[in-house]
Coordinates of C-alpha atoms in Angstrom, one line a residue:
M1 CA 0.0 0.0 0.0
L2 CA 1.0 3.6 -0.5
Q3 CA 1.9 5.1 2.8
T4 CA 3.5 8.5 1.9
L5 CA 3.5 10.6 -1.2
S6 CA 5.9 13.5 -1.5
I7 CA 5.6 15.9 -4.4
K8 CA 8.0 18.8 -5.1
Q9 CA 7.9 21.4 -8.0
F10 CA 5.3 19.4 -9.9
A11 CA 2.8 21.4 -12.0
I12 CA 1.2 23.9 -9.6
I13 CA 2.4 21.9 -6.5
D14 CA 5.3 23.7 -4.8
E15 CA 5.9 21.1 -2.0
L16 CA 3.4 18.7 -0.7
E17 CA 3.5 15.5 1.4
I18 CA 0.4 13.3 2.0
Q19 CA 0.2 10.5 4.4
F20 CA -2.1 7.7 3.3
S21 CA -3.6 4.8 5.4
D22 CA -5.3 1.6 4.6
G23 CA -9.0 1.3 3.9
L24 CA -10.9 3.8 1.8
T25 CA -9.4 7.3 1.4
V26 CA -11.4 9.9 -0.6
L27 CA -9.9 13.0 -2.1
S28 CA -12.4 15.9 -2.8
G29 CA -12.2 19.5 -3.8
E30 CA -13.4 22.1 -6.1
T31 CA -12.9 21.7 -9.9
G32 CA -9.3 22.8 -10.7
S33 CA -8.0 22.4 -7.2
G34 CA -5.3 20.1 -8.2
K35 CA -6.9 16.6 -7.6
S36 CA -5.9 15.3 -11.1
I37 CA -2.4 16.7 -10.6
I38 CA -2.0 14.4 -7.6
I39 CA -3.2 11.5 -9.7
D40 CA -0.6 12.5 -12.4
A41 CA 2.1 12.5 -9.8
I42 CA 1.3 9.0 -8.6
G43 CA 1.2 8.0 -12.2
Q44 CA 4.8 8.9 -12.5
L45 CA 5.6 6.5 -9.7
I46 CA 4.0 3.6 -11.6
G47 CA 5.9 4.5 -14.8
M48 CA 3.6 6.6 -16.9
R49 CA 5.2 8.8 -19.5
A50 CA 6.9 11.9 -18.2
S51 CA 6.7 15.4 -19.8
S52 CA 8.6 18.6 -19.2
D53 CA 5.1 20.2 -18.8
Y54 CA 5.0 18.5 -15.3
V55 CA 7.9 20.6 -14.1
R56 CA 6.7 23.7 -12.2
H57 CA 7.4 26.9 -14.1
G58 CA 10.9 28.3 -13.4
E59 CA 12.2 25.1 -11.8
K60 CA 14.8 22.7 -13.1
K61 CA 13.1 19.5 -12.1
A62 CA 10.2 17.9 -10.4
I63 CA 10.6 15.2 -7.8
I64 CA 7.9 12.6 -6.7
E65 CA 8.6 10.2 -4.0
G66 CA 6.4 7.4 -2.6
I67 CA 6.9 5.0 0.3
F68 CA 5.1 1.7 -0.2
D69 CA 4.5 -1.1 2.4
I70 CA 5.3 -4.3 0.5
D71 CA 5.0 -6.7 3.5
N72 CA 1.9 -8.4 1.9
S73 CA 3.0 -8.2 -1.8
K74 CA 4.8 -11.5 -2.6
D75 CA 4.6 -10.8 -6.3
A76 CA 6.3 -7.4 -6.0
I77 CA 9.0 -9.0 -3.9
H78 CA 9.7 -11.6 -6.4
V79 CA 10.0 -9.1 -9.2
L80 CA 12.4 -7.0 -7.0
Q81 CA 14.5 -10.0 -6.4
D82 CA 14.6 -10.8 -10.1
L83 CA 15.8 -7.3 -10.9
N84 CA 18.5 -7.5 -8.0
I85 CA 17.0 -4.6 -6.2
D86 CA 17.9 -4.5 -2.5
I87 CA 15.1 -5.0 0.0
D88 CA 16.3 -4.2 3.5
E89 CA 12.9 -3.8 5.1
D90 CA 9.2 -4.2 4.3
F91 CA 9.1 -0.7 2.8
L92 CA 10.0 0.4 -0.7
L93 CA 11.2 4.0 -1.6
V94 CA 10.2 4.8 -5.1
K95 CA 11.5 8.0 -6.7
R96 CA 11.0 9.8 -10.0
E97 CA 12.8 12.9 -11.1
I98 CA 11.5 14.8 -14.1
F99 CA 13.8 17.4 -15.7
S100 CA 12.8 20.5 -17.6
S101 CA 14.4 18.8 -20.7
G102 CA 11.7 16.1 -20.5
K103 CA 14.1 13.4 -19.4
S104 CA 13.5 11.5 -16.1
I105 CA 15.3 9.2 -13.7
C106 CA 13.6 6.3 -11.8
R107 CA 15.0 4.9 -8.6
I108 CA 13.9 2.2 -6.2
N109 CA 15.6 2.1 -2.8
N110 CA 18.1 4.5 -4.2
Q111 CA 19.0 2.2 -7.1
T112 CA 18.6 3.7 -10.6
I113 CA 16.4 1.5 -12.8
T114 CA 14.8 1.7 -16.2
L115 CA 11.3 2.9 -16.8
Q116 CA 10.4 -0.6 -18.0
D117 CA 11.7 -2.2 -14.8
L118 CA 9.8 0.5 -12.7
R119 CA 6.6 -0.6 -14.4
K120 CA 7.3 -4.3 -13.8
V121 CA 7.5 -3.6 -10.1
M122 CA 4.7 -1.1 -9.7
Q123 CA 2.1 -3.1 -11.6
E124 CA 2.3 -5.5 -8.7
L125 CA 1.6 -2.8 -6.2
L126 CA -0.8 -0.1 -7.6
D127 CA -3.5 0.1 -10.2
I128 CA -4.9 3.5 -11.4
H129 CA -8.3 3.5 -13.0
G130 CA -9.7 6.6 -14.6
Q131 CA -13.2 6.9 -16.1
H132 CA -11.9 7.4 -19.7
E133 CA -8.8 5.3 -19.4
T134 CA -8.5 2.1 -21.5
Q135 CA -8.5 -0.7 -18.9
S136 CA -7.1 -4.1 -19.2
L137 CA -10.3 -5.5 -17.7
L138 CA -12.2 -4.2 -20.8
K139 CA -9.8 -5.7 -23.4
Q140 CA -10.7 -9.0 -24.8
K141 CA -7.2 -10.2 -24.8
Y142 CA -7.2 -10.3 -21.0
H143 CA -10.5 -12.0 -20.5
L144 CA -9.1 -15.5 -20.6
Q145 CA -6.5 -14.6 -18.1
L146 CA -9.2 -13.2 -15.8
L147 CA -11.2 -16.4 -16.1
D148 CA -8.1 -18.5 -15.3
D149 CA -7.3 -16.3 -12.3
Y150 CA -10.8 -16.6 -11.0
A151 CA -10.6 -20.4 -11.3
G152 CA -7.6 -20.6 -9.0
D153 CA -6.4 -24.1 -8.8
Q154 CA -9.5 -25.8 -10.3
Y155 CA -7.7 -26.7 -13.5
S156 CA -4.2 -25.4 -13.0
D157 CA -2.7 -28.9 -13.6
L158 CA -4.6 -29.3 -16.9
L159 CA -3.5 -25.8 -18.0
S160 CA 0.1 -26.8 -17.3
Q161 CA -0.4 -30.0 -19.3
Y162 CA -1.8 -27.9 -22.2
H163 CA 1.1 -25.5 -22.2
D164 CA 3.6 -28.3 -22.2
V165 CA 2.1 -30.2 -25.2
F166 CA 1.4 -26.9 -27.1
N167 CA 5.0 -25.8 -26.7
R168 CA 6.3 -29.1 -28.0
Y169 CA 3.8 -28.8 -31.0
K170 CA 5.0 -25.3 -31.7
S171 CA 8.7 -26.2 -31.4
K172 CA 8.2 -29.1 -33.9
R173 CA 6.4 -26.8 -36.3
K174 CA 9.2 -24.3 -36.1
E175 CA 11.7 -27.1 -36.9
L176 CA 9.7 -28.1 -39.9
E177 CA 9.4 -24.5 -41.2
E178 CA 13.2 -24.1 -40.9
L179 CA 13.8 -27.2 -42.9
E180 CA 11.3 -26.3 -45.7
S181 CA 12.5 -22.8 -46.1
A182 CA 16.2 -23.7 -46.3
D183 CA 16.7 -24.5 -50.1
Q184 CA 20.0 -23.3 -51.6
A185 CA 21.3 -21.8 -48.5
L186 CA 20.8 -25.1 -46.8
L187 CA 23.0 -26.8 -49.3
Q188 CA 25.7 -24.2 -48.9
R189 CA 25.5 -24.6 -45.2
L190 CA 25.7 -28.4 -45.7
D191 CA 29.1 -28.0 -47.5
L192 CA 30.4 -25.9 -44.6
M193 CA 29.2 -28.2 -42.0
K194 CA 30.8 -31.2 -43.8
F195 CA 34.1 -29.4 -44.0
Q196 CA 33.9 -28.5 -40.2
L197 CA 32.9 -32.0 -39.3
E198 CA 35.8 -33.5 -41.3
E199 CA 38.3 -31.1 -39.6
L200 CA 37.0 -31.9 -36.1
T201 CA 36.8 -35.6 -36.8
E202 CA 40.5 -35.7 -38.0
A203 CA 41.5 -33.9 -34.8
S204 CA 40.2 -36.8 -32.7
L205 CA 39.3 -34.5 -29.9
K206 CA 39.3 -35.9 -26.3
E207 CA 38.0 -34.4 -23.1
G208 CA 40.7 -33.1 -20.8
E209 CA 43.4 -33.5 -23.4
V210 CA 44.6 -29.9 -23.2
D211 CA 45.4 -30.2 -19.5
Q212 CA 47.2 -33.5 -20.0
L213 CA 49.3 -32.0 -22.9
E214 CA 50.3 -29.1 -20.7
T215 CA 51.4 -31.5 -18.0
D216 CA 53.4 -33.7 -20.4
I217 CA 55.0 -30.7 -22.2
K218 CA 56.1 -29.2 -18.9
R219 CA 57.4 -32.5 -17.7
I220 CA 59.7 -33.1 -20.8
Q221 CA 60.8 -29.4 -21.0
N222 CA 61.9 -29.7 -17.3
S223 CA 63.1 -33.3 -17.5
E224 CA 66.7 -32.5 -16.4
K225 CA 65.5 -30.5 -13.3
L226 CA 62.9 -33.2 -12.6
S227 CA 65.5 -36.0 -12.9
L228 CA 67.8 -34.3 -10.4
A229 CA 65.0 -33.7 -8.0
L230 CA 63.8 -37.3 -8.2
N231 CA 67.4 -38.6 -7.7
N232 CA 68.0 -36.4 -4.6
A233 CA 64.6 -37.5 -3.2
H234 CA 65.4 -41.2 -3.8
M235 CA 68.9 -40.8 -2.2
T236 CA 67.3 -39.3 0.9
L237 CA 65.5 -42.5 1.3
T238 CA 68.3 -45.0 0.3
D239 CA 71.7 -43.6 1.5
E240 CA 73.6 -44.7 4.6
N241 CA 71.6 -42.1 6.7
A242 CA 68.3 -42.9 5.1
I243 CA 65.3 -41.8 7.2
T244 CA 63.7 -45.2 6.6
D245 CA 66.5 -47.0 8.4
R246 CA 66.2 -44.6 11.3
L247 CA 62.5 -45.2 11.5
Y248 CA 63.1 -49.0 11.5
E249 CA 65.5 -48.5 14.4
L250 CA 63.0 -46.3 16.2
S251 CA 60.3 -48.9 15.8
N252 CA 62.5 -51.6 17.4
F253 CA 63.3 -49.2 20.3
L254 CA 59.6 -48.5 20.8
N255 CA 58.9 -52.3 20.8
E256 CA 61.5 -52.8 23.6
I257 CA 59.9 -50.0 25.6
N258 CA 56.4 -51.5 25.1
D259 CA 57.7 -54.8 26.5
I260 CA 58.6 -52.9 29.7
V261 CA 55.9 -50.3 29.8
P262 CA 52.9 -52.0 28.1
D263 CA 50.3 -50.0 26.1
K264 CA 51.9 -46.6 26.7
Y265 CA 53.6 -46.2 23.3
V266 CA 51.6 -48.6 21.2
K267 CA 49.9 -45.9 19.3
L268 CA 53.2 -44.1 18.6
K269 CA 54.7 -47.3 17.4
E270 CA 51.8 -47.9 15.0
E271 CA 52.2 -44.3 13.6
V272 CA 56.0 -44.8 13.2
D273 CA 55.4 -48.1 11.4
Q274 CA 52.8 -46.6 9.1
F275 CA 55.1 -43.7 8.2
Y276 CA 57.9 -46.2 7.5
Y277 CA 55.8 -48.2 5.1
T278 CA 54.6 -44.9 3.4
L279 CA 58.2 -43.9 2.8
E280 CA 59.1 -47.4 1.6
D281 CA 56.3 -47.1 -1.0
A282 CA 57.5 -43.6 -1.9
K283 CA 61.1 -44.9 -2.4
H284 CA 59.9 -47.5 -5.0
E285 CA 57.7 -44.9 -6.7
L286 CA 60.5 -42.4 -7.0
Y287 CA 62.7 -45.1 -8.6
D288 CA 60.1 -46.0 -11.2
E289 CA 59.6 -42.3 -12.0
M290 CA 63.5 -41.9 -12.4
T291 CA 63.7 -44.7 -14.9
N292 CA 60.9 -43.1 -17.0
T293 CA 62.2 -39.5 -16.9
E294 CA 64.4 -38.6 -19.9
F295 CA 64.4 -35.8 -22.4
D296 CA 63.0 -36.9 -25.8
E297 CA 62.9 -34.0 -28.3
Q298 CA 60.8 -36.0 -30.8
V299 CA 58.0 -36.6 -28.3
L300 CA 58.2 -33.0 -27.2
N301 CA 57.8 -31.8 -30.8
E302 CA 54.8 -34.1 -31.3
L303 CA 53.1 -32.8 -28.1
E304 CA 53.7 -29.2 -29.0
S305 CA 52.4 -29.8 -32.5
R306 CA 49.2 -31.4 -31.0
M307 CA 48.8 -28.4 -28.6
N308 CA 49.2 -25.9 -31.5
L309 CA 46.4 -27.8 -33.4
L310 CA 44.0 -27.7 -30.6
N311 CA 44.8 -24.0 -29.9
N312 CA 44.1 -23.2 -33.6
L313 CA 40.8 -25.0 -33.6
K314 CA 39.8 -23.2 -30.3
R315 CA 40.6 -19.8 -31.8
K316 CA 38.9 -20.6 -35.2
Y317 CA 35.6 -21.8 -33.7
G318 CA 35.6 -19.6 -30.5
K319 CA 35.0 -22.8 -28.4
D320 CA 37.0 -24.8 -25.9
V321 CA 37.6 -28.5 -26.5
S322 CA 34.6 -29.6 -24.6
E323 CA 32.4 -27.2 -26.6
L324 CA 34.0 -28.5 -29.8
I325 CA 33.3 -32.1 -29.1
A326 CA 29.6 -31.1 -28.4
Y327 CA 29.5 -29.0 -31.6
Q328 CA 30.9 -32.0 -33.6
G329 CA 28.0 -34.0 -32.4
K330 CA 25.6 -31.3 -33.3
L331 CA 27.1 -31.1 -36.8
E332 CA 26.6 -34.9 -37.3
N333 CA 22.9 -34.5 -36.4
E334 CA 22.3 -31.5 -38.6
I335 CA 24.1 -33.1 -41.6
N336 CA 22.2 -36.3 -41.1
K337 CA 18.9 -34.3 -41.0
I338 CA 19.7 -32.3 -44.1
E339 CA 21.0 -35.3 -46.1
N340 CA 17.8 -37.2 -45.1
Y341 CA 15.6 -34.2 -45.8
E342 CA 12.6 -36.1 -47.1
Q343 CA 12.7 -38.6 -44.3
S344 CA 13.3 -35.9 -41.7
T345 CA 10.3 -33.8 -43.0
S346 CA 8.0 -36.8 -43.2
Q347 CA 8.8 -37.9 -39.7
L348 CA 8.5 -34.3 -38.4
R349 CA 5.0 -34.0 -40.0
E350 CA 4.0 -37.2 -38.3
E351 CA 5.2 -35.9 -35.0
I352 CA 3.4 -32.6 -35.5
N353 CA 0.2 -34.3 -36.4
D354 CA 0.3 -36.5 -33.3
L355 CA 1.1 -33.4 -31.2
Y356 CA -1.7 -31.5 -32.8
K357 CA -4.2 -34.3 -31.8
Q358 CA -2.8 -34.1 -28.3
V359 CA -3.2 -30.3 -28.2
I360 CA -6.9 -30.6 -29.3
K361 CA -7.6 -33.4 -26.9
V362 CA -6.1 -31.6 -23.9
G363 CA -7.6 -28.3 -25.1
K364 CA -11.1 -29.7 -25.2
S365 CA -10.7 -31.0 -21.6
L366 CA -9.4 -27.6 -20.6
S367 CA -12.3 -25.9 -22.4
A368 CA -14.9 -28.1 -20.6
K369 CA -13.4 -27.0 -17.2
R370 CA -13.2 -23.4 -18.2
R371 CA -16.8 -23.3 -19.4
K372 CA -17.9 -24.7 -16.0
V373 CA -16.0 -22.0 -14.1
A374 CA -17.2 -19.4 -16.6
R375 CA -20.8 -20.1 -15.7
E376 CA -19.9 -19.4 -12.0
L377 CA -18.0 -16.2 -12.9
R378 CA -20.8 -15.0 -15.2
D379 CA -23.4 -15.3 -12.3
H380 CA -21.0 -13.6 -9.9
I381 CA -20.4 -10.7 -12.3
V382 CA -24.1 -10.2 -13.1
S383 CA -24.9 -10.2 -9.4
E384 CA -22.3 -7.5 -8.8
I385 CA -23.5 -5.4 -11.7
Q386 CA -27.2 -5.7 -10.8
N387 CA -26.3 -4.7 -7.3
L388 CA -24.9 -1.4 -8.7
Q389 CA -28.4 -0.4 -9.9
M390 CA -28.1 -2.0 -13.3
K391 CA -31.0 -4.4 -12.7
D392 CA -31.6 -5.3 -16.3
A393 CA -28.0 -5.8 -17.2
N394 CA -26.9 -9.2 -18.6
L395 CA -23.4 -10.6 -19.2
E396 CA -22.3 -13.7 -21.0
I397 CA -18.8 -15.2 -21.4
S398 CA -18.5 -16.2 -25.1
F399 CA -16.4 -19.1 -26.3
K400 CA -15.6 -19.3 -30.0
P401 CA -13.2 -21.9 -31.7
L402 CA -9.9 -20.5 -32.9
D403 CA -8.8 -21.3 -36.4
E404 CA -5.5 -22.4 -35.0
P405 CA -4.7 -23.3 -31.3
N406 CA -2.5 -20.9 -29.3
I407 CA -0.6 -21.0 -26.0
E408 CA -3.8 -20.0 -24.2
G409 CA -6.1 -22.7 -25.6
I410 CA -8.3 -23.7 -28.5
E411 CA -11.0 -21.0 -28.0
F412 CA -11.5 -17.3 -28.2
V413 CA -13.0 -16.0 -24.9
E414 CA -14.7 -12.7 -24.4
F415 CA -16.9 -11.0 -21.9
L416 CA -20.1 -9.6 -23.6
I417 CA -22.6 -7.4 -22.0
S418 CA -26.1 -6.0 -22.5
P419 CA -26.4 -3.0 -20.1
N420 CA -30.2 -2.6 -20.6
K421 CA -33.1 -4.9 -21.4
G422 CA -33.6 -5.3 -25.1
E423 CA -30.1 -4.4 -26.0
P424 CA -27.9 -7.0 -27.8
L425 CA -24.8 -8.4 -26.1
K426 CA -21.7 -6.5 -27.1
S427 CA -18.0 -6.1 -26.2
L428 CA -17.2 -4.3 -22.9
N429 CA -15.1 -1.7 -24.6
K430 CA -18.1 -0.6 -26.7
I431 CA -20.1 0.6 -23.8
A432 CA -20.9 4.3 -24.5
S433 CA -22.3 5.5 -21.2
G434 CA -19.6 6.6 -18.8
G435 CA -21.8 5.8 -15.7
E436 CA -22.5 2.3 -16.9
L437 CA -18.9 1.7 -17.8
S438 CA -17.8 2.9 -14.3
R439 CA -20.2 0.6 -12.6
I440 CA -19.2 -2.4 -14.7
M441 CA -15.5 -1.7 -14.1
L442 CA -16.1 -1.4 -10.3
A443 CA -18.0 -4.7 -10.3
L444 CA -15.2 -6.4 -12.2
K445 CA -12.5 -5.0 -9.9
S446 CA -14.5 -6.0 -6.8
I447 CA -14.3 -9.6 -8.1
F448 CA -10.7 -9.7 -9.3
V449 CA -9.2 -7.6 -6.6
K450 CA -7.8 -10.7 -4.8
S451 CA -6.5 -12.7 -7.8
R452 CA -4.7 -9.7 -9.3
G453 CA -2.4 -9.5 -6.2
Q454 CA -2.1 -5.7 -6.0
T455 CA -2.1 -3.9 -2.7
A456 CA -3.5 -0.5 -3.7
I457 CA -6.0 0.8 -6.3
L458 CA -6.7 4.4 -7.2
F459 CA -10.0 5.5 -8.8
D460 CA -9.9 8.8 -10.6
E461 CA -13.5 10.2 -10.7
V462 CA -14.9 6.8 -11.9
D463 CA -18.2 7.9 -10.3
S464 CA -18.8 10.7 -12.7
G465 CA -22.2 10.5 -14.4
V466 CA -23.6 8.4 -11.5
S467 CA -26.1 9.7 -8.9
G468 CA -28.8 8.7 -6.5
Q469 CA -29.1 5.0 -5.5
A470 CA -26.4 4.0 -8.0
A471 CA -23.9 6.4 -6.3
Q472 CA -24.7 4.8 -2.9
K473 CA -24.1 1.3 -4.3
M474 CA -20.9 2.3 -5.9
A475 CA -19.7 3.8 -2.6
E476 CA -20.5 0.6 -0.8
K477 CA -18.7 -1.4 -3.4
M478 CA -15.6 0.7 -3.0
R479 CA -15.8 0.1 0.7
D480 CA -16.1 -3.6 0.1
I481 CA -12.9 -3.5 -2.0
A482 CA -11.2 -1.6 0.7
E483 CA -11.6 -4.5 3.0
Y484 CA -9.0 -6.3 0.9
I485 CA -6.7 -3.6 -0.5
Q486 CA -6.0 0.1 0.0
V487 CA -8.5 2.2 -2.0
I488 CA -7.7 5.9 -2.9
C489 CA -10.5 7.6 -4.7
I490 CA -11.0 11.1 -6.2
S491 CA -14.7 11.7 -6.1
H492 CA -17.4 14.4 -6.4
L493 CA -20.1 12.1 -4.8
P494 CA -21.0 12.7 -1.1
Q495 CA -22.0 9.1 -0.9
V496 CA -18.5 8.0 -1.5
A497 CA -17.0 10.7 0.7
T498 CA -19.1 9.7 3.7
M499 CA -18.4 6.0 3.2
S500 CA -14.6 6.6 3.5
D501 CA -12.3 5.9 6.4
H502 CA -10.3 9.0 5.6
H503 CA -11.3 12.2 3.8
L504 CA -8.7 14.6 2.3
L505 CA -9.6 18.0 0.9
I506 CA -7.6 19.3 -2.0
S507 CA -7.6 23.1 -2.2
K508 CA -5.8 25.8 -4.4
H509 CA -4.4 29.0 -3.0
T510 CA -2.6 31.9 -4.5
T511 CA 0.2 33.7 -2.7
E512 CA 2.5 36.3 -4.2
D513 CA 1.3 35.6 -7.7
R514 CA 2.1 31.8 -7.4
T515 CA -0.6 29.2 -7.1
T516 CA -0.1 26.2 -4.8
T517 CA -2.1 23.1 -4.0
Q518 CA -2.7 22.0 -0.4
V519 CA -4.1 18.9 1.2
K520 CA -5.9 18.7 4.6
E521 CA -7.5 15.7 6.3
L522 CA -11.0 16.5 7.3
E523 CA -12.6 15.6 10.6
N524 CA -15.8 16.5 12.5
D525 CA -17.3 19.9 11.4
D526 CA -14.8 20.4 8.5
R527 CA -15.8 17.0 7.1
I528 CA -19.5 17.9 7.5
D529 CA -18.9 21.2 5.7
E530 CA -17.2 19.5 2.7
V531 CA -19.8 16.9 2.3
A532 CA -22.5 19.6 2.5
R533 CA -20.7 21.4 -0.3
M534 CA -20.6 18.2 -2.3
I535 CA -24.3 17.8 -1.7
S536 CA -25.4 21.3 -2.7
G537 CA -22.8 22.1 -5.3
A538 CA -23.1 25.7 -4.3
S539 CA -23.6 27.5 -1.0
V540 CA -23.7 25.6 2.2
T541 CA -26.8 26.0 4.4
D542 CA -27.9 24.7 7.7
L543 CA -30.1 22.2 5.9
T544 CA -27.3 20.8 3.7
R545 CA -25.1 20.5 6.8
E546 CA -27.8 18.5 8.5
N547 CA -28.1 16.3 5.4
A548 CA -24.3 15.8 5.4
K549 CA -24.2 15.0 9.1
E550 CA -27.0 12.4 8.7
M551 CA -25.3 10.8 5.6
I552 CA -22.0 10.6 7.4
A553 CA -23.5 9.0 10.4
Q554 CA -25.6 6.5 8.2
N555 CA -22.7 5.4 6.0
Q556 CA -20.2 5.2 8.9
R557 CA -22.5 2.8 10.6
K558 CA -22.5 0.6 7.4

């Protein structure tokens, strides 16, 4: 949730800090007081496009900062971890600086990030919905995802199975397309691959050969020094003062001591004997090594020639020996596939046909599950819409077969609505009435608020064009949503304002020829006066104050 919003030199705002809380917060004020500017400022924090027009006249840059509580946002935390952004606490500091040149800088927890990465993080935290904004909930391409989100785990295993078989089907189709489109270029590539395979095959590459060559070359190049060292080591173990002879004597002395003082030096004698046998083994090993160590110029030349060959191949192909061996295997497969083109394409077509049948089979099973959940979702949406004073509204979730299956399934899914009796079902984004659209959007958001995972939602005058009982129902619906996530709403409706947990007044003031925007949290009489102004739309009277007081008391009880 958004806890603190700090705005500096942004449009007509000089410097402003707003503390937000959970529940439902309403921002109200006269037209032109700066409510939309605050929405624009929050929009910058979620990655909306910046403009030099946002920088206050005469200033070099505007700064917007937001502190978000991410304790309950697992999805946002996962995105932050994927982007390697430090998370020290359960709070996130998001900062956007907009310069008079039009450029901007985005930071999260003081780490500079791209605008794209900012959007990735913030879409998991905050959703802004305006009355005339094109919303993802209205777009058909998101409707199937909404249905799957609503289903939860009811067919998640089947959906995973479908994704797996479709991806295999798609991969095989791509493989066939590449084979079929490769005519003359394929033959030229075949000649090159044959040459490369012959070159690598003749090289008889072996794993670990380079390391062994380096060892053998070093050994021969240093054979004289090595021979001397081996000889000296062997003499240490075989001359008249050999350490092994001394150890043998020591063992005998310890044996005599143990006869007199039993058990005291048994362990020491065992260790001396073990060391003696170890050195005896070393003596024989050194002797064998001495007899095999001699300088052989021909062998050295052969080893160096082999090393040069391997180094040349590594430079030529840009791969180490292990990668060259793997590449050699790949070349063999590719050459075999091309030389057996007809057989390869025929086999691929059979595999594709089998996979297509599997896609359709699993897709039909998935569709049956989806249609069952769609009936539940349809009834839920209709109930929510009708509760918002659209009693004759009807909605259907349409399923139409696709010409070709895609990663989502074998059918085209779309939410269709008839706002009024006698009207045909049509796409959500073709609803003309702003009031109807606002209520439908609110109904959808109230249903999907949990599955979408966000922790805050901001409504920008979505209640425009709504009044009377419909306005009261919208207010109650916003309050319901606020039970799950933080709701911030700019509203002209007294019903919404009186239903809120917190009421902030946005006002505009002029001082020394400069206009500034201020925010004040309303309580008691101040709140009554503002609600009265919202009721009357003009001068506030004792009667409108009484109406406001009664409305606040009634809605706060709800």
